[in-house]
Amino acid sequence: MTGAQRPTLEAVARLAGVSRATVSRVVNGSTTVAEPIQEAVRRAVAELGYVPNLAARTLVTQRTDSIALVMPEEATRVFSDDQVFPGIIRGAAQELEAADKQLVLMLAGSPAGHERVERYTSGRHVDGVLFASLHGADPLPGRLARLGIPVVCSGRPLDGADVPYVDVDHIGGVTRAVRHLIEQGRRRIATIAGPQDMVAGIERLAGYRDTVAAAGLPELVVTGDFTRESGGAAMRRLLAVHPDVDAVFAASDLMAHAALRTLRESGRRVPDDVAVIGFDDIETAAYTEPPLTTVRQPIQELGREMTRMLLRMAAGERVDPLLLPTELIIRQSA
Amino acid sequence: MTGAQRPTLEAVARLAGVSRATVSRVVNGSTTVAEPIQEAVRRAVAELGYVPNLAARTLVTQRTDSIALVMPEEATRVFSDDQVFPGIIRGAAQELEAADKQLVLMLAGSPAGHERVERYTSGRHVDGVLFASLHGADPLPGRLARLGIPVVCSGRPLDGADVPYVDVDHIGGVTRAVRHLIEQGRRRIATIAGPQDMVAGIERLAGYRDTVAAAGLPELVVTGDFTRESGGAAMRRLLAVHPDVDAVFAASDLMAHAALRTLRESGRRVPDDVAVIGFDDIETAAYTEPPLTTVRQPIQELGREMTRMLLRMAAGERVDPLLLPTELIIRQSA
DNA sequence: TTGTACGCGTTATCAG
DNA sequence: CTGATAACGCGTACAA
C-alpha cells in the first residue's frame, strides 16, 4: 500500500460527469453551481476520498494559509517553566484560529536547524513568519523581509534590520521597579541581568542602569541567562562581592526565584534585609516564599499582537512597531 | 514592496545565458554540469536572490521533506513541566536532523484546530505524521493512514486502527512497581490512575489491577488526569475513603509529587506510613521530599524511534509496533 | 554536457 | 451556469 494513486480533480470530474473546473468550484464552495450538480460532485468526492493537493493549490493561489512561529532555541529551553513561549504560542494560536490559518511551530536551535528553517520559510512554504526570542544579530528576519515575506519579531531585531516588531515596555517596567526600591530607602540596589545577546536582556539592564544612575546610586551588576540555575549562581557571586546589597532586581522571575532561595540560604531575610523584584510574573511568582514582587508583561497579548500585525502585513497594509505596557505587581518580596 | 515579483528559474536561466534545466541541475547539486557554467549560474542565483519555490518542487517530486508532529493538546498542557512532549520533540528533532528533514509542530487542542490539522496533513503538506498522546478514539491517524500517508502513533490507537506505533512498556513498569510495594509488606496499595481516555492511563491502571489482584490484595482506585492539581485532589479523596492506605502508585510523577505533599499535610510520613511510587521519572523526581521512587520511561528514545519508524515507512518499508522497556528507579519514597 | 518538452494538480480567465 | 484552456514554477526523461 504505497499510496494507491491519490484521486485528483480529474478523476472526480470523470466520475461525476462534469469538468475539472466545476469540481474545483464545488470544492471551494462557489455558489454558482447548480444544486443537483453540486450533489453529484460531492458524492464523487466522498466515494473517491478526494483531498485537494495543497502544493498544486499553493502554486496557483500563491497562498498556503499557514504561518510559521520560529523559536531560535533548543527544545529544552522552549519548554522550560517560564511559560514565555507557551504564552506567545497561545496568543498566536488564538488569533490564527479566528483567521482560519494553520500555525506551524519550528525550532531553530542548532545551526543546521536554523538553516533548514530558512530554506523552509524562504521557499514560501508559509505566508508569513513570526520570530519569538531572537539571539544576537540573527540575519534571518531581515533576509526574509527582503524576499518580500511578511515577518514580525518579538522585540527589535538587533542587526538593525527594518523589520516590524512587537515588544513589551521593558524600560518602563524596570524603571518603575527600581524606583519602587529606591522609594523604600534601598541604596545598594543590584541587578541580575539577562543575556546580553537578547533585546530583553539588554533593555532590562539599560533600564536598571539609567534609573540607579539618575538617583546617584552605584551600579551592582551580575549576569545570568534567565534560567533558575544561572540566577542562583549569579546571586552567590553578588553576595560574595557585595555582601551589603539591600535590594536585587532580577531580569526574570526564574532568576528571582533562585535568588530568593540563595538569600535564604545565606541567612538573609526577604524583604527585611534584601528586597527582591523579578520580571515576567510567571504563575509561580505568587507562590514563592515570600510571594514575588515583579514586573508583569502581557506575554499572551504579545503573541496575539504579533499575529495581528503579520496578518495585516500579509493583507498588504503598512504596520508600525508596537510596544505593550508592563505593570509592577507588588507582593511581599519588595 | 508587495513581493517584488520573485525571480524564477527562468529568470536565472536568462541572466546566466543557459536553459532552465541547467539551472535546475546546478541548484540541485548535479555534478554533470561544466564548472564554468556552474559558476555563471551561481552568480546569477546570487545576483537575483533566487530561492526555489517549494510548492512547485513538491508538485513534481511529490515530496516536501518535512514531517509533522501533532500534539492533540492545548498549548498549556503541552508545555507543562512533565517534559513528556519536550522529550518526544527532542527525540524527533535529533532523528530528523540526521535525515535533513524539517520538523513542523502542530497543536490540535480545539476541534477547529484538529480539523485544520487534518486538512493540512491530508493535503500532503508533509511527508508523514507523528502523533504524540492521543485522546480517546481519535480517527485522524487511521484516516491519514488510509490515504496512504505514513503515520506513527505514540501508543496503540484506541480506535483500533491498524496504525504503526511505538510505546513504552507501561504494564511491565507498573508491575515491577507494585511488586516492589508488595515485597515491602504493603497490603493496602492504592493507585491514582491517569485519564482513561488515553492508552497510558488505561494500561497503567490495568497493570496495577492485574498485579494487586494476583497478590490477592484489594483494589483502591482514584483517578486524576496526570496533572499535579488532579493528583492532590485524588490523594485527598483517597485518604477520606481509605485512611488506612499504606502505599500509593501514581500514574504520573506530577500526581505523585502532589500526593507526597498531601500526605505530609495529612501528617503521614513517607515512606514510613505510606510508600509512594510515580511514573515518568521527570527531572524533579530526584528533588522531591523525599526523593521519588518511580518508573522511568525512555521518552526521548520514544520520539526517536517513532521518527525512525516513520522514515522507514516513507521509504516504503513495512514496520511493526515497537515496545520500549521501562525501569524501576528506586529512591526513598518507596 | 546541455537543451527541449512534458507533466505535476490546481485555480482563474474567458467563451459559450 | 459550465467547460476549455492557460498559467503557476519546477524536475526530468529524452534527444541532441
XYZ file of C-alpha atoms (C1' of nucleotides) in Angstrom:
700
model
C 0.000 0.000 0.000
C 2.376 2.711 -1.172
C -0.229 5.393 -1.689
C -2.697 3.806 -4.083
C -2.537 6.712 -6.535
C -4.417 9.536 -4.883
C -7.509 10.679 -6.765
C -7.207 14.049 -8.491
C -9.703 16.645 -9.519
C -9.663 14.976 -12.912
C -10.794 11.640 -11.500
C -13.607 13.231 -9.554
C -14.703 15.128 -12.653
C -14.857 11.966 -14.711
C -16.846 10.095 -12.096
C -19.280 12.966 -11.663
C -19.508 13.522 -15.391
C -18.506 17.172 -15.253
C -15.413 19.257 -15.934
C -12.485 19.827 -13.609
C -13.434 23.461 -13.304
C -16.824 22.584 -11.926
C -15.415 20.206 -9.369
C -12.978 22.869 -8.296
C -15.820 25.302 -7.832
C -17.775 22.902 -5.688
C -14.769 22.009 -3.595
C -14.061 25.672 -2.970
C -17.651 26.471 -2.125
C -18.618 28.590 -5.080
C -22.367 29.245 -5.101
C -22.679 29.463 -8.840
C -23.121 25.752 -9.337
C -26.496 24.112 -9.847
C -27.646 22.174 -6.805
C -28.024 18.750 -8.481
C -24.531 19.020 -9.932
C -23.086 20.026 -6.585
C -24.705 16.960 -5.149
C -23.223 14.683 -7.794
C -19.779 16.162 -7.326
C -19.947 15.793 -3.589
C -20.867 12.147 -3.940
C -17.953 11.564 -6.264
C -15.608 13.339 -3.867
C -16.790 11.182 -1.000
C -16.672 7.968 -2.973
C -13.130 8.565 -4.164
C -11.968 10.091 -0.910
C -10.669 13.071 -2.781
C -8.456 15.531 -0.907
C -7.112 18.638 -2.668
C -3.369 18.711 -3.257
C -2.157 21.705 -1.307
C 1.061 22.108 -3.280
C -0.830 22.458 -6.522
C -3.251 24.881 -4.974
C -0.458 26.944 -3.476
C 1.320 27.097 -6.782
C -1.557 28.951 -8.352
C -3.028 30.871 -5.453
C 0.326 31.913 -4.038
C -1.043 31.285 -0.554
C -0.524 28.464 1.911
C -2.882 29.632 4.646
C -0.326 28.764 7.235
C 2.178 30.822 9.131
C 5.306 29.833 10.975
C 6.319 30.671 14.508
C 10.058 30.253 14.723
C 11.757 29.746 18.060
C 15.521 30.006 17.737
C 16.041 27.796 20.765
C 16.602 24.237 21.812
C 13.517 22.294 22.803
C 14.548 22.182 26.448
C 14.648 25.924 26.706
C 11.422 26.445 24.843
C 9.707 24.119 27.216
C 11.153 25.476 30.409
C 8.670 26.537 33.047
C 8.742 30.258 32.490
C 5.793 29.881 30.138
C 7.059 32.633 27.895
C 6.989 30.588 24.713
C 3.752 28.854 25.584
C 2.222 32.271 26.145
C 3.285 33.520 22.750
C 2.134 30.312 21.129
C -1.266 30.512 22.727
C -1.692 34.107 21.700
C -0.731 33.342 18.131
C -2.945 30.265 18.057
C -5.957 32.243 19.227
C -5.529 34.919 16.637
C -4.896 32.470 13.815
C -7.875 30.419 14.832
C -10.027 33.419 14.017
C -8.301 33.807 10.663
C -8.592 30.078 9.970
C -4.903 29.730 9.313
C -2.630 26.931 10.389
C 0.115 27.587 12.906
C 3.326 25.694 12.354
C 5.928 25.749 15.073
C 9.570 25.388 14.223
C 12.602 25.111 16.475
C 15.834 26.528 15.191
C 18.200 25.738 17.995
C 21.047 24.165 16.065
C 22.834 25.848 13.164
C 21.579 23.119 10.844
C 18.065 23.612 12.112
C 18.360 27.315 11.625
C 19.402 26.798 8.049
C 16.599 24.353 7.391
C 14.086 26.808 8.751
C 15.480 29.403 6.397
C 15.019 27.140 3.400
C 11.525 26.262 4.508
C 10.291 29.765 5.131
C 12.088 31.480 2.276
C 10.760 28.806 -0.051
C 7.323 30.227 0.543
C 6.090 27.268 2.492
C 4.245 29.688 4.738
C 2.518 33.021 4.217
C 4.453 34.736 6.958
C 6.876 34.216 9.792
C 6.759 35.117 13.461
C 10.019 35.178 15.397
C 9.972 34.554 19.115
C 13.068 35.449 21.066
C 15.963 36.288 18.829
C 19.558 35.693 19.813
C 22.265 38.093 18.802
C 22.061 39.719 15.410
C 20.204 36.944 13.636
C 20.072 37.952 9.965
C 17.156 35.678 9.100
C 14.270 38.085 9.774
C 15.883 40.737 7.641
C 16.574 38.313 4.830
C 13.040 37.032 4.729
C 11.684 40.549 4.804
C 13.871 41.432 1.837
C 12.383 38.494 -0.035
C 9.023 40.118 0.449
C 7.877 37.630 3.057
C 5.841 39.163 5.889
C 7.846 38.937 9.104
C 7.211 40.111 12.647
C 9.667 39.830 15.518
C 9.151 39.869 19.244
C 11.478 42.700 20.138
C 13.537 44.993 17.966
C 15.933 42.981 15.769
C 19.497 43.501 16.961
C 21.005 43.570 13.496
C 19.173 46.793 12.811
C 17.046 45.245 10.091
C 13.921 47.212 9.319
C 11.535 44.512 10.424
C 8.263 45.255 12.194
C 8.149 44.106 15.776
C 6.041 43.991 18.874
C 7.649 44.221 22.265
C 6.771 44.911 25.851
C 7.898 48.056 27.563
C 10.960 46.651 29.315
C 12.443 50.018 30.183
C 9.240 51.393 31.669
C 8.713 48.283 33.759
C 12.241 48.160 35.091
C 12.197 51.863 35.836
C 9.096 51.501 37.974
C 10.588 48.503 39.727
C 13.859 50.194 40.605
C 12.101 53.395 41.663
C 9.933 51.323 43.942
C 13.079 50.019 45.588
C 14.562 53.488 45.879
C 11.404 54.825 47.478
C 11.711 52.134 50.099
C 15.039 53.616 51.023
C 17.155 50.918 49.397
C 20.568 52.218 48.461
C 22.626 49.193 47.444
C 20.448 48.056 44.582
C 21.905 45.282 42.410
C 20.645 43.616 39.270
C 20.903 40.093 37.984
C 20.907 40.917 34.299
C 19.730 38.685 31.478
C 21.783 37.523 28.492
C 23.203 40.470 26.615
C 22.608 38.943 23.221
C 18.855 39.347 23.551
C 16.834 42.561 23.460
C 15.009 41.650 26.631
C 18.312 41.204 28.442
C 19.806 44.369 27.048
C 16.867 46.666 27.689
C 16.184 45.433 31.177
C 19.772 46.142 32.084
C 19.658 49.552 30.424
C 16.516 50.430 32.377
C 18.233 49.481 35.606
C 21.384 51.451 34.786
C 19.554 54.616 33.852
C 17.406 54.554 36.939
C 20.064 53.913 39.550
C 22.373 56.396 37.844
C 19.687 59.068 37.873
C 19.321 58.523 41.602
C 23.049 58.797 42.120
C 23.299 55.193 43.266
C 26.058 52.738 42.341
C 25.628 50.038 39.696
C 25.912 46.496 41.010
C 25.635 44.110 38.084
C 25.915 40.341 37.722
C 24.666 38.437 34.717
C 22.657 35.286 34.174
C 20.788 33.788 31.229
C 17.203 33.962 32.531
C 17.306 30.405 33.927
C 16.997 29.404 37.555
C 20.436 27.870 37.719
C 22.119 30.963 36.349
C 20.133 33.090 38.787
C 21.315 31.146 41.804
C 24.918 31.289 40.685
C 24.686 34.998 39.967
C 23.197 35.696 43.378
C 26.040 33.839 45.061
C 28.593 35.855 43.119
C 26.794 39.014 44.062
C 26.822 38.202 47.751
C 30.485 37.347 47.608
C 31.388 40.692 46.091
C 28.772 42.936 47.662
C 27.616 41.391 50.930
C 25.941 44.676 51.844
C 23.441 44.598 48.971
C 19.953 45.592 50.174
C 17.904 45.043 47.009
C 18.013 42.969 43.834
C 16.218 43.418 40.574
C 16.378 40.150 38.616
C 15.670 40.297 34.896
C 13.479 37.176 35.054
C 11.244 35.574 37.641
C 13.121 32.324 37.313
C 16.330 34.056 38.334
C 14.496 35.968 41.051
C 13.151 32.697 42.369
C 16.632 31.251 42.644
C 17.855 34.473 44.224
C 15.181 34.191 46.893
C 16.397 30.761 47.763
C 20.055 31.734 47.746
C 19.367 34.689 50.008
C 17.523 32.493 52.449
C 20.393 30.027 52.462
C 22.778 32.859 53.204
C 20.741 33.738 56.263
C 19.213 36.928 54.903
C 15.542 37.750 55.265
C 13.446 38.932 52.329
C 12.329 41.659 52.190
C 13.674 42.835 55.557
C 17.369 42.531 54.736
C 17.178 42.368 50.974
C 14.270 43.257 48.718
C 13.795 41.266 45.506
C 11.891 42.126 42.350
C 11.581 39.898 39.288
C 10.325 40.292 35.756
C 7.658 38.276 33.876
C 5.047 37.498 36.520
C 5.068 33.790 35.842
C 2.477 31.697 37.553
C 4.677 30.543 40.402
C 5.626 34.117 41.268
C 2.599 34.266 43.538
C 3.664 31.101 45.319
C 7.301 31.771 46.088
C 8.467 32.327 49.635
C 7.790 35.196 50.112
C 5.488 35.918 47.148
C 7.435 37.743 44.474
C 7.009 41.383 43.567
C 7.549 41.512 39.828
C 7.013 43.311 36.557
C 4.176 41.741 34.641
C 4.445 41.535 30.892
C 1.384 40.643 28.815
C 3.011 37.713 27.095
C -0.049 36.142 25.516
C -1.082 39.552 24.288
C 2.345 39.809 22.708
C 1.678 36.676 20.681
C -1.705 37.964 19.628
C -0.471 41.372 18.571
C 2.425 39.895 16.623
C -0.010 37.717 14.767
C -2.443 40.507 14.027
C 0.401 42.595 12.742
C 1.542 39.777 10.491
C -1.925 39.241 9.106
C -2.215 42.932 8.343
C 1.106 42.820 6.529
C 0.017 39.797 4.551
C -3.040 41.790 3.556
C -0.770 44.459 2.162
C -1.116 47.029 4.945
C 1.770 49.015 6.336
C 2.467 48.495 10.014
C 4.437 50.184 12.757
C 6.290 48.710 15.717
C 4.155 48.296 18.800
C 5.053 48.497 22.481
C 2.871 46.752 25.039
C 2.635 48.157 28.576
C 4.129 46.414 31.589
C 2.907 46.655 35.149
C 4.564 46.450 38.549
C 2.849 43.797 40.634
C 3.594 44.400 44.295
C 3.601 41.326 46.509
C 5.798 40.759 49.508
C 9.373 40.382 48.353
C 9.751 44.152 47.906
C 7.038 46.458 -1.578
C 4.445 43.775 -2.006
C 6.766 40.999 -3.043
C 8.651 42.467 -5.987
C 7.979 39.532 -8.278
C 10.190 36.739 -7.033
C 12.770 35.535 -9.529
C 12.111 32.123 -11.051
C 14.319 29.505 -12.553
C 13.503 31.073 -15.884
C 14.887 34.458 -14.855
C 18.083 32.931 -13.563
C 18.460 30.967 -16.785
C 18.103 34.073 -18.890
C 20.616 36.008 -16.855
C 23.117 33.170 -16.936
C 22.505 32.532 -20.596
C 21.603 28.870 -20.163
C 18.463 26.773 -20.098
C 16.157 26.291 -17.141
C 17.161 22.676 -16.946
C 20.775 23.568 -16.385
C 19.943 25.999 -13.642
C 17.808 23.361 -12.009
C 20.710 20.947 -12.138
C 23.078 23.362 -10.522
C 20.599 24.298 -7.836
C 20.033 20.666 -7.003
C 23.713 19.851 -6.969
C 24.025 17.713 -10.059
C 27.661 17.032 -10.894
C 27.135 16.765 -14.608
C 27.449 20.468 -15.246
C 30.621 22.094 -16.529
C 32.412 24.082 -13.876
C 32.400 27.473 -15.654
C 28.671 27.157 -16.267
C 28.029 26.228 -12.666
C 29.915 29.323 -11.715
C 27.869 31.540 -14.006
C 24.632 30.074 -12.743
C 25.637 30.543 -9.150
C 26.430 34.173 -9.798
C 23.058 34.700 -11.417
C 21.328 32.980 -8.494
C 23.125 35.220 -6.036
C 22.514 38.380 -8.001
C 18.800 37.735 -8.330
C 18.428 36.299 -4.862
C 16.765 33.272 -6.308
C 15.080 30.842 -3.918
C 13.368 27.708 -5.243
C 9.600 27.650 -4.938
C 8.880 24.715 -2.682
C 5.295 24.276 -3.818
C 6.362 23.843 -7.411
C 9.102 21.465 -6.433
C 6.745 19.447 -4.265
C 4.255 19.226 -7.068
C 6.710 17.406 -9.253
C 8.796 15.485 -6.739
C 5.850 14.502 -4.554
C 7.971 15.189 -1.506
C 8.056 18.039 0.975
C 10.993 16.930 3.090
C 9.144 17.858 6.199
C 7.177 15.834 8.673
C 4.567 16.876 11.213
C 4.450 16.110 14.905
C 0.858 16.539 16.002
C 0.028 17.126 19.640
C -3.709 16.877 20.232
C -3.493 19.140 23.248
C -3.796 22.738 24.315
C -0.571 24.697 24.485
C -0.731 24.893 28.274
C -0.749 21.164 28.619
C 1.947 20.595 26.051
C 4.181 22.987 27.895
C 3.543 21.703 31.372
C 6.578 20.721 33.351
C 6.392 16.983 32.936
C 8.696 17.288 29.937
C 6.956 14.482 28.124
C 6.239 16.443 24.975
C 9.589 18.198 25.005
C 11.233 14.806 25.245
C 9.385 13.463 22.245
C 10.097 16.629 20.311
C 13.782 16.464 21.054
C 13.959 12.836 20.034
C 12.174 13.527 16.789
C 14.282 16.593 16.108
C 17.505 14.638 16.571
C 16.466 11.915 14.218
C 15.165 14.298 11.572
C 18.308 16.344 11.789
C 20.184 13.342 10.554
C 17.715 12.879 7.721
C 17.819 16.601 6.910
C 14.085 16.930 7.132
C 12.126 19.757 8.670
C 10.066 19.152 11.789
C 6.813 21.037 11.974
C 4.939 21.045 15.247
C 1.198 21.396 15.299
C -1.196 21.725 18.203
C -4.650 20.303 17.771
C -6.290 21.181 21.050
C -9.525 22.687 19.817
C -11.942 20.941 17.469
C -11.303 23.609 14.853
C -7.586 23.156 15.240
C -7.975 19.430 14.931
C -9.832 19.876 11.692
C -7.293 22.299 10.333
C -4.504 19.868 11.106
C -6.408 17.229 9.219
C -6.694 19.414 6.147
C -3.048 20.318 6.363
C -1.678 16.836 6.748
C -4.089 15.063 4.433
C -3.370 17.679 1.789
C 0.108 16.249 1.579
C 1.749 19.258 3.105
C 4.103 16.878 4.893
C 5.658 13.529 4.036
C 4.454 11.887 7.207
C 2.791 12.465 10.539
C 3.787 11.644 14.089
C 1.097 11.642 16.754
C 2.011 12.337 20.356
C -0.528 11.495 23.021
C -3.862 10.586 21.559
C -7.110 11.222 23.370
C -9.984 8.814 23.093
C -10.595 7.127 19.784
C -9.224 9.848 17.560
C -9.970 8.770 13.981
C -7.347 11.015 12.399
C -4.374 8.626 12.405
C -6.459 5.918 10.789
C -7.809 8.275 8.167
C -4.402 9.555 7.185
C -3.062 6.035 7.017
C -5.885 5.101 4.693
C -4.909 7.986 2.442
C -1.536 6.365 2.150
C 0.211 8.916 4.328
C 2.877 7.448 6.619
C 1.707 7.736 10.220
C 3.177 6.654 13.537
C 1.467 6.996 16.904
C 2.873 7.055 20.388
C 0.845 4.245 21.894
C -1.650 1.899 20.345
C -4.535 3.856 18.742
C -7.702 3.379 20.774
C -9.995 3.238 17.778
C -8.383 0.000 16.735
C -6.954 1.472 13.551
C -4.118 -0.525 12.083
C -1.531 2.204 12.521
C 2.068 1.500 13.473
C 3.033 2.733 16.896
C 5.820 2.913 19.401
C 5.079 2.767 23.088
C 6.794 2.183 26.366
C 6.131 -0.926 28.405
C 3.587 0.548 30.805
C 2.371 -2.791 32.094
C 5.852 -4.134 32.799
C 6.848 -0.982 34.617
C 3.760 -0.810 36.750
C 4.004 -4.484 37.569
C 7.522 -4.067 38.883
C 6.471 -1.025 40.859
C 3.539 -2.700 42.549
C 5.508 -5.865 43.219
C 8.154 -3.735 44.874
C 5.489 -2.385 47.191
C 4.149 -5.843 47.916
C 7.611 -7.140 48.748
C 7.941 -4.377 51.294
C 4.944 -5.833 53.048
C 2.472 -3.212 51.909
C -1.067 -4.535 51.853
C -3.321 -1.537 51.294
C -1.914 -0.453 47.942
C -3.876 2.242 46.138
C -3.412 3.841 42.734
C -4.008 7.324 41.457
C -4.892 6.402 37.904
C -4.465 8.562 34.820
C -7.186 9.641 32.394
C -8.984 6.653 30.981
C -9.241 8.074 27.502
C -5.528 7.682 26.939
C -3.573 4.480 26.425
C -1.036 5.459 29.050
C -3.803 5.953 31.596
C -5.567 2.763 30.677
C -2.534 0.493 30.646
C -1.027 1.805 33.855
C -4.300 1.118 35.609
C -4.570 -2.332 34.062
C -1.053 -3.154 35.213
C -1.925 -2.121 38.743
C -5.158 -4.100 38.751
C -3.594 -7.289 37.491
C -0.757 -7.145 39.953
C -2.719 -6.451 43.120
C -5.366 -8.974 42.093
C -2.721 -11.636 41.526
C -1.465 -10.993 45.045
C -4.948 -11.258 46.469
C -4.957 -7.633 47.549
C -7.867 -5.191 47.265
C -8.114 -2.576 44.504
C -8.085 1.000 45.754
C -8.551 3.320 42.804
C -8.934 7.061 42.421
C -8.465 8.893 39.153
C -6.655 12.032 38.037
C -5.573 13.444 34.703
C -1.779 13.320 35.100
C -1.577 16.908 36.386
C -0.392 17.989 39.821
C -3.716 19.547 40.778
C -5.650 16.408 39.940
C -3.116 14.350 41.872
C -3.549 16.358 45.042
C -7.321 16.186 44.836
C -7.225 12.464 44.161
C -4.957 11.853 47.122
C -7.310 13.739 49.404
C -10.271 11.689 48.196
C -8.256 8.564 48.739
C -7.391 9.458 52.321
C -11.006 10.309 53.051
C -12.227 6.927 51.880
C -9.273 4.723 52.830
C -7.399 6.368 55.676
C -5.510 3.122 56.242
C -3.781 3.098 52.862
C -0.096 2.159 53.179
C 1.125 2.625 49.617
C 0.232 4.599 46.517
C 1.196 4.078 42.910
C 0.542 7.286 40.969
C 0.326 7.037 37.194
C 2.467 10.158 36.738
C 5.256 11.834 38.669
C 3.327 15.080 38.723
C 0.467 13.361 40.533
C 2.924 11.532 42.776
C 4.529 14.830 43.659
C 1.211 16.288 44.727
C 0.403 13.106 46.634
C 3.652 13.457 48.563
C 2.674 16.913 49.629
C -0.866 15.941 50.512
C 0.353 13.038 52.609
C 2.731 15.285 54.513
C -0.078 17.754 55.125
C -2.202 14.936 56.483
C 0.525 14.142 58.990
C 1.721 10.932 57.375
C 5.365 10.124 56.862
C 6.686 8.870 53.540
C 7.762 6.142 53.211
C 7.275 5.061 56.835
C 3.492 5.329 56.905
C 2.767 5.398 53.210
C 5.050 4.462 50.337
C 4.719 6.349 47.066
C 5.802 5.415 43.563
C 5.351 7.552 40.479
C 5.716 7.079 36.721
C 7.830 9.024 34.203
C 10.999 9.876 36.115
C 10.790 13.569 35.381
C 13.721 15.706 36.360
C 12.264 16.938 39.623
C 11.564 13.389 40.794
C 15.060 13.291 42.258
C 14.427 16.511 44.179
C 11.102 15.841 45.821
C 10.824 15.390 49.564
C 11.623 12.521 49.919
C 13.139 11.736 46.515
C 10.614 9.845 44.433
C 10.825 6.178 43.544
C 9.406 5.949 40.054
C 9.145 4.074 36.782
C 11.433 5.583 34.191
C 10.267 5.677 30.606
C 12.730 6.493 27.824
C 10.722 9.375 26.485
C 13.298 10.901 24.186
C 14.018 7.464 22.829
C 10.307 7.176 22.116
C 10.454 10.257 19.918
C 13.492 8.936 18.114
C 12.050 5.510 17.472
C 8.768 6.947 16.237
C 10.678 9.071 13.788
C 12.881 6.271 12.562
C 9.819 4.157 12.039
C 8.153 6.924 10.068
C 11.183 7.422 7.873
C 11.298 3.718 7.161
C 7.629 3.793 6.188
C 8.203 6.774 3.940
C 10.940 4.750 2.282
C 8.408 2.052 1.549
C 9.417 -0.445 4.214
C 6.945 -2.393 6.305
C 7.166 -1.796 10.036
C 5.932 -3.408 13.222
C 4.833 -1.865 16.510
C 7.645 -1.400 18.977
C 7.667 -1.506 22.774
C 10.396 0.305 24.688
C 11.485 -1.008 28.094
C 10.762 0.808 31.351
C 12.802 0.672 34.514
C 12.016 0.985 38.205
C 14.169 3.703 39.751
C 14.347 3.187 43.486
C 14.866 6.314 45.564
C 13.456 6.955 49.002
C 9.702 7.306 48.737
C 9.247 3.534 48.483
C 27.356 18.092 -21.222
C 23.268 20.799 -22.458
C 18.601 21.871 -24.136
C 13.587 20.603 -25.323
C 9.368 19.388 -23.888
C 6.195 17.387 -20.964
C 3.703 16.800 -16.694
C 2.753 17.544 -11.627
C -2.763 19.145 -9.726
C -4.974 23.385 -9.127
C -7.242 27.818 -9.901
C -8.638 31.591 -12.922
C -9.968 33.639 -17.255
C -12.865 33.734 -20.783
C -16.100 31.953 -24.084
C -20.333 29.847 -24.737
C -24.134 28.178 -15.063
C -20.489 25.292 -17.283
C -16.352 23.936 -19.920
C -11.940 24.648 -22.399
C -7.534 26.335 -21.679
C -3.827 28.866 -19.950
C -0.871 29.689 -16.286
C 1.718 28.590 -11.622
C 7.379 27.051 -11.139
C 9.848 23.240 -11.213
C 12.211 18.397 -12.254
C 13.418 15.082 -15.593
C 13.166 11.749 -19.443
C 14.814 12.087 -23.817
C 17.117 13.882 -27.549
C 20.951 16.349 -29.410
